[in-house]
N, CA, C and O atoms as CSV, one atom per row, in Angstrom:
chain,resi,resn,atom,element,x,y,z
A,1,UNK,N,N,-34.055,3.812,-15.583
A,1,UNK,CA,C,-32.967,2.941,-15.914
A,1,UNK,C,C,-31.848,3.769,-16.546
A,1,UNK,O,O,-32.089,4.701,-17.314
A,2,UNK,N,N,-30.376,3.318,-16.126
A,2,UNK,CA,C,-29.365,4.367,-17.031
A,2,UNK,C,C,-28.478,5.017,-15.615
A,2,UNK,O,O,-28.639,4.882,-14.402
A,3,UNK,N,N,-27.773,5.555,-16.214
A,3,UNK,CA,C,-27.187,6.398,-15.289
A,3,UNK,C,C,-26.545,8.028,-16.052
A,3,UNK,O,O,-26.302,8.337,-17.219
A,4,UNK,N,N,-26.485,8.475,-15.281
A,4,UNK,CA,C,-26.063,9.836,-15.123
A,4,UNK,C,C,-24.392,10.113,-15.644
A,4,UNK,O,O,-23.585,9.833,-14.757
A,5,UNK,N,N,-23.829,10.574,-16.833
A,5,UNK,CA,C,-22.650,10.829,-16.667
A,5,UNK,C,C,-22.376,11.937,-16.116
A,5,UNK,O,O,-23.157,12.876,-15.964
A,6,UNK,N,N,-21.130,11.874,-15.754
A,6,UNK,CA,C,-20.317,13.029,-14.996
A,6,UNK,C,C,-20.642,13.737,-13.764
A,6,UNK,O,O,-20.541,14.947,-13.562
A,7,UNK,N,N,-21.118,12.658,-12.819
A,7,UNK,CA,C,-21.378,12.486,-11.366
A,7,UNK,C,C,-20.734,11.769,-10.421
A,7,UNK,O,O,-19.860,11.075,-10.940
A,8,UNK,N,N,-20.781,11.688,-9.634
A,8,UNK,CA,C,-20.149,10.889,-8.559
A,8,UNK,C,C,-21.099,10.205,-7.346
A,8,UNK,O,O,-20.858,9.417,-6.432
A,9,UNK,N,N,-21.987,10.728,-7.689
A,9,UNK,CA,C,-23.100,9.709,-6.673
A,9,UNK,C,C,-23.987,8.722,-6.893
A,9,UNK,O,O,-24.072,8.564,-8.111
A,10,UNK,N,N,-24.712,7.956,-6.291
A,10,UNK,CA,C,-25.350,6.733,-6.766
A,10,UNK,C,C,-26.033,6.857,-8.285
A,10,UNK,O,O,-26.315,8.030,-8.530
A,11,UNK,N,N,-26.363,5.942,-9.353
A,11,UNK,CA,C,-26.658,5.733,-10.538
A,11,UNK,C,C,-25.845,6.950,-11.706
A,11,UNK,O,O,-26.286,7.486,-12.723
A,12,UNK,N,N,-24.677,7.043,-11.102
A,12,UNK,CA,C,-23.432,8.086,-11.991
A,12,UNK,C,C,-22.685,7.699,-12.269
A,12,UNK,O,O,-22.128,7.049,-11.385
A,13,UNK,N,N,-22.009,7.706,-13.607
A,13,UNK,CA,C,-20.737,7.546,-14.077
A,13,UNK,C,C,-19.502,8.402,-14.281
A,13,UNK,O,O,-19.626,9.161,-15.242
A,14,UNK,N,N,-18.251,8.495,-13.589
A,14,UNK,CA,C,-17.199,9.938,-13.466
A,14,UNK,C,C,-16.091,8.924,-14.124
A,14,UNK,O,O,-15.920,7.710,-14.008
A,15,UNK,N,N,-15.284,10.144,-15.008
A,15,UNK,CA,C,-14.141,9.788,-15.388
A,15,UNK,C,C,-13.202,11.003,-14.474
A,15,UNK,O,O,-13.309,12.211,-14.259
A,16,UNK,N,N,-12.309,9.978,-14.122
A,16,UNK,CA,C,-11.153,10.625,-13.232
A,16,UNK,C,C,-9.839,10.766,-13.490
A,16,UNK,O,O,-9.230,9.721,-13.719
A,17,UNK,N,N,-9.138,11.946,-13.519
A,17,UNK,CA,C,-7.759,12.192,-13.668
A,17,UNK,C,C,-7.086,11.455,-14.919
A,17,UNK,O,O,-6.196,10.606,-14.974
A,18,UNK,N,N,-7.909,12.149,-15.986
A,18,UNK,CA,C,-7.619,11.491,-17.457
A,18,UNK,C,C,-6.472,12.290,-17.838
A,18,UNK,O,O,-6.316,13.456,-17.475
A,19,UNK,N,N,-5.607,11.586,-18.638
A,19,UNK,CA,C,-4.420,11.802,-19.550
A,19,UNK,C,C,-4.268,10.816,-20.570
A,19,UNK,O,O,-4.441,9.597,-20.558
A,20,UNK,N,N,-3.855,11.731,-21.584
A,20,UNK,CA,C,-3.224,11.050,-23.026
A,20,UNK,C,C,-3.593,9.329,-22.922
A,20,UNK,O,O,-4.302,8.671,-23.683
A,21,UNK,N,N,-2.820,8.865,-21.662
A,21,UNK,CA,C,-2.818,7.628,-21.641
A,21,UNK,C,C,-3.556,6.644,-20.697
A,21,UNK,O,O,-3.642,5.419,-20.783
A,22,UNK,N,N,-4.163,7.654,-19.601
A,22,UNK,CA,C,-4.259,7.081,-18.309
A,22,UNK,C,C,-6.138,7.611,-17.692
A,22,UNK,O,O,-6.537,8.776,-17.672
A,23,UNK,N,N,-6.799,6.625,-17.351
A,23,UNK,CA,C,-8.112,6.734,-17.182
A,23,UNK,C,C,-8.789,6.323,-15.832
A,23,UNK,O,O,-8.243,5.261,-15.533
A,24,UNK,N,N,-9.332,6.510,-15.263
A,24,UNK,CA,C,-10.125,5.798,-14.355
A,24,UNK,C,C,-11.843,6.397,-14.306
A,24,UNK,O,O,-12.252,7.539,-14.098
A,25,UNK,N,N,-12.556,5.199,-14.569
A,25,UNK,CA,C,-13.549,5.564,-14.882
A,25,UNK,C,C,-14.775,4.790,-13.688
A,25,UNK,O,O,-14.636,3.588,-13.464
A,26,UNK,N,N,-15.587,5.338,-13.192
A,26,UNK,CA,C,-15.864,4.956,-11.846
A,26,UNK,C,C,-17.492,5.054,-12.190
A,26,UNK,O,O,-17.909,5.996,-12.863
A,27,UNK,N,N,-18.650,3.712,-11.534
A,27,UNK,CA,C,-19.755,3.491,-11.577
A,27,UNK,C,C,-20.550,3.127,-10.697
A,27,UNK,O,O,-20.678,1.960,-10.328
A,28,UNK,N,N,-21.348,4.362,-10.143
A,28,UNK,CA,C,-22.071,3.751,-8.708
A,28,UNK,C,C,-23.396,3.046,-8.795
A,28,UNK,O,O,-24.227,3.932,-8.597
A,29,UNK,N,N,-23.809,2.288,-8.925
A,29,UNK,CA,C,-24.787,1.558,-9.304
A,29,UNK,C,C,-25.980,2.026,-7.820
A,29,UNK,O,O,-25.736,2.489,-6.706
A,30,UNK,N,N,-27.124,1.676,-8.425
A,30,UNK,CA,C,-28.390,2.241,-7.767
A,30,UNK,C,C,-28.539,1.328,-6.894
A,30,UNK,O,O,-28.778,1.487,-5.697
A,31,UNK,N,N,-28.382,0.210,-7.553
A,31,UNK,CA,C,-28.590,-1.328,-6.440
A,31,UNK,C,C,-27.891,-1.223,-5.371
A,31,UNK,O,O,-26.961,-0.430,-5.225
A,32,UNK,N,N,-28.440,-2.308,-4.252
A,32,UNK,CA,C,-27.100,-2.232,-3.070
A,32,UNK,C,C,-27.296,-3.433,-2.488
A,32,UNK,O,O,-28.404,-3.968,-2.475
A,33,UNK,N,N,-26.036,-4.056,-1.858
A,33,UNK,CA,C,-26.074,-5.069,-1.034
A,33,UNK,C,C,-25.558,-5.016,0.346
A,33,UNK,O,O,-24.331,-4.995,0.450
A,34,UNK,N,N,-26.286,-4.990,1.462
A,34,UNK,CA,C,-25.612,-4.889,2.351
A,34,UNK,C,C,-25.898,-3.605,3.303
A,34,UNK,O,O,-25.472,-3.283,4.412
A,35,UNK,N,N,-26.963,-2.910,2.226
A,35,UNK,CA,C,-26.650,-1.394,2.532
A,35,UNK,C,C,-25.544,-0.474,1.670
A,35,UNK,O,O,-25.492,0.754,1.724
A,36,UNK,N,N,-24.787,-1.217,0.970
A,36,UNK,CA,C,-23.955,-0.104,0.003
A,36,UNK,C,C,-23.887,-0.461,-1.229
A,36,UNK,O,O,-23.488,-1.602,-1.462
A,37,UNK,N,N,-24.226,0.342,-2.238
A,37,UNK,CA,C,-23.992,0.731,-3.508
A,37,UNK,C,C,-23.294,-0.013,-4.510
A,37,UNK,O,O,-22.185,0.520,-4.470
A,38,UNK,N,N,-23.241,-0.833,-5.312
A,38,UNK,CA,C,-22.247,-1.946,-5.850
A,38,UNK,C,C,-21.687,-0.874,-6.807
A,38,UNK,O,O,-22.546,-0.248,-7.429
A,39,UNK,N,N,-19.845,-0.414,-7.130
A,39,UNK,CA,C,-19.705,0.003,-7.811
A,39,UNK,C,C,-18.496,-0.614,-8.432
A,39,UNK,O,O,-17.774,-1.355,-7.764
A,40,UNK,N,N,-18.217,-0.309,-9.826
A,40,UNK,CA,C,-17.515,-0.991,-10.789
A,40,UNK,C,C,-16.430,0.345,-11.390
A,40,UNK,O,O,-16.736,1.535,-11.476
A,41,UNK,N,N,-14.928,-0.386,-11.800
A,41,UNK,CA,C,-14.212,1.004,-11.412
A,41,UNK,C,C,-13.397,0.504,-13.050
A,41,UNK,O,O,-13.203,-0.694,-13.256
A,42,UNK,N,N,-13.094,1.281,-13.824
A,42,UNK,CA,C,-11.626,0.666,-14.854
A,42,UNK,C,C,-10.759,1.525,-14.562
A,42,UNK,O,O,-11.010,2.612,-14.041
A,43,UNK,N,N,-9.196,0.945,-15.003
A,43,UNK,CA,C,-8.457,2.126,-14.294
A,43,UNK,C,C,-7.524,1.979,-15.552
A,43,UNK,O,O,-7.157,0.804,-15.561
A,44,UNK,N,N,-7.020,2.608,-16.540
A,44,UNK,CA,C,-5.857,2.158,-17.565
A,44,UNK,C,C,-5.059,2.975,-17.105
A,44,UNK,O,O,-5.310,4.171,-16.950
A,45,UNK,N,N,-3.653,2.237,-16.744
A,45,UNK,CA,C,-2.655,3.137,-16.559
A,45,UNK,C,C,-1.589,2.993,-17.805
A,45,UNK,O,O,-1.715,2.185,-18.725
A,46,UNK,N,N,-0.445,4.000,-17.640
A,46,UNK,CA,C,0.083,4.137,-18.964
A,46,UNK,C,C,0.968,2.839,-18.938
A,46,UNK,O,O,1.627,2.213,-18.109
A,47,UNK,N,N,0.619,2.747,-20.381
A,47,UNK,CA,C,1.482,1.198,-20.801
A,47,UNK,C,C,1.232,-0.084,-20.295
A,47,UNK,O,O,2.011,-1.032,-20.394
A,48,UNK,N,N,0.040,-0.103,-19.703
A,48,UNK,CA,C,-0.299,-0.943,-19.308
A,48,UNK,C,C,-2.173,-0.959,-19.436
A,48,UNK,O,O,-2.922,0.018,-19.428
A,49,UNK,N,N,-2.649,-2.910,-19.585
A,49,UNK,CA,C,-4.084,-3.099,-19.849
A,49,UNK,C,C,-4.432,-2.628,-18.680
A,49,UNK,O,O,-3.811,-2.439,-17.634
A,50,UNK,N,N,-5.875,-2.412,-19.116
A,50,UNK,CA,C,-6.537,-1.487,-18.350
A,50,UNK,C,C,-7.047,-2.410,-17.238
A,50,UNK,O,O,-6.643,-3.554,-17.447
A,51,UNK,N,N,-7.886,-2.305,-15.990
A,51,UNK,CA,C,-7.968,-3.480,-14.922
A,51,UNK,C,C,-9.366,-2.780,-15.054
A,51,UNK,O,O,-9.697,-1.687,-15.513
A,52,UNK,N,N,-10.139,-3.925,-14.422
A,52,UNK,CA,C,-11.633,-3.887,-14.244
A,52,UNK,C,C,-12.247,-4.439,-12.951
A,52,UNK,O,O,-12.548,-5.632,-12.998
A,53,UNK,N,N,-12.509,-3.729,-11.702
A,53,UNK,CA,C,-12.932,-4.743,-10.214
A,53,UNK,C,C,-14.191,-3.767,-10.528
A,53,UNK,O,O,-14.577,-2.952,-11.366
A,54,UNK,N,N,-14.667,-4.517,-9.043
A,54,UNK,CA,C,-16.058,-4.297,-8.785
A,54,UNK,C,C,-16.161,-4.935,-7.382
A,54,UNK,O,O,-15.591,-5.950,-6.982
A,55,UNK,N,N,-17.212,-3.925,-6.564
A,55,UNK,CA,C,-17.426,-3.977,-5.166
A,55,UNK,C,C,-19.090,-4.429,-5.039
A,55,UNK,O,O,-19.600,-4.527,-6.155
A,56,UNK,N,N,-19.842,-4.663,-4.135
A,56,UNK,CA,C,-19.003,-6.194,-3.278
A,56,UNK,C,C,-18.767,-7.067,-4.051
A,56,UNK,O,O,-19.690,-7.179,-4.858
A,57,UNK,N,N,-17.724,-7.975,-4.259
A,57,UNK,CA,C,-17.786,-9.119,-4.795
A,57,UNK,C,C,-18.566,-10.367,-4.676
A,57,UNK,O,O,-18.952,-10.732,-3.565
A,58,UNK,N,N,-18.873,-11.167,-5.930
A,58,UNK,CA,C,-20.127,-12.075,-5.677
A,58,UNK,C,C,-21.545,-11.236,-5.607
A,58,UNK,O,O,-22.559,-11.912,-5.433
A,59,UNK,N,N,-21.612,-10.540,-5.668
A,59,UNK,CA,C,-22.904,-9.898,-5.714
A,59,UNK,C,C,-23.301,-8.650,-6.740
A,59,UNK,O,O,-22.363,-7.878,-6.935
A,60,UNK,N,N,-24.340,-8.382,-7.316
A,60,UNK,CA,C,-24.919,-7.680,-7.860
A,60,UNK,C,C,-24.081,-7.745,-9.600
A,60,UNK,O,O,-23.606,-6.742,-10.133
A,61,UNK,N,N,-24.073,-8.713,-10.034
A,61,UNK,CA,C,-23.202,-9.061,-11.129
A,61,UNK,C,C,-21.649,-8.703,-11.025
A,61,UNK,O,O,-21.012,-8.602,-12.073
A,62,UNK,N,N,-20.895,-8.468,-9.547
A,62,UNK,CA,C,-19.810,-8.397,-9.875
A,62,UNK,C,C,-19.179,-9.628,-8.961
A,62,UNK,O,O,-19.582,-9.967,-7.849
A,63,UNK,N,N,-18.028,-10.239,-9.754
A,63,UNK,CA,C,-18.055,-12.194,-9.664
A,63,UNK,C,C,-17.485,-12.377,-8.181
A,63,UNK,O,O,-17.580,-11.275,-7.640
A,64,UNK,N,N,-17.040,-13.126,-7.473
A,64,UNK,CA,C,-16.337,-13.589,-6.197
A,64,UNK,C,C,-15.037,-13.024,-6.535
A,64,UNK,O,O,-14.414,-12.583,-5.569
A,65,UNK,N,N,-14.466,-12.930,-7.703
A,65,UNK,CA,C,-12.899,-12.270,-7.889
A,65,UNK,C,C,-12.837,-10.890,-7.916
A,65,UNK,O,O,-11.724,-10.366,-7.953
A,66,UNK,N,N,-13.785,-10.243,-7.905
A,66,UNK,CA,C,-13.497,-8.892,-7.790
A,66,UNK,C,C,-13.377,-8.235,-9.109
A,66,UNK,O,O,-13.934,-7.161,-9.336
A,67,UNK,N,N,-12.684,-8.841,-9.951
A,67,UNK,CA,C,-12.975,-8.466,-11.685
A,67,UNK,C,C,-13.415,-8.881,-12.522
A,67,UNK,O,O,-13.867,-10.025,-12.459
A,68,UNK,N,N,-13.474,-8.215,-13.567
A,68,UNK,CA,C,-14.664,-8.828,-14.616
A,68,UNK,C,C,-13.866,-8.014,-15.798
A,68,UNK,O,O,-14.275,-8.054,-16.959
């Protein structure tokens, strides 16, 4: 159970192209629906709240809207 930081492949967590202000932080989950990987992404850009989706939607705790 858990995942792996500073990976990019299934059960890993990567932070991407960080600055002062600006983040994207990316989660490939072990589970899958469909055949692919449910992953969950935050992205804060500068001056602005940070956004939260997640793939596939409706499934694997991420909602029919795509964010959470």
């Amino acid at each position: 159970m858990g995942c792996n930081i500073g990976g990019t492949g299934v059960g890993q967590v990567s932070v991407s192209a960080p600055t002062t202000n600006t983040f994207t932080v990316t989660a490939i989950s072990k589970a899958t629906t469909g055949g692919s990987n449910h992953q969950f992404v935050i992205t804060k850009a500068a001056g602005g709240d940070a956004t939260r989706t997640c793939t596939p939607t409706g499934e694997g705790g991420c909602p029919p809207s795509g964010s959470w």
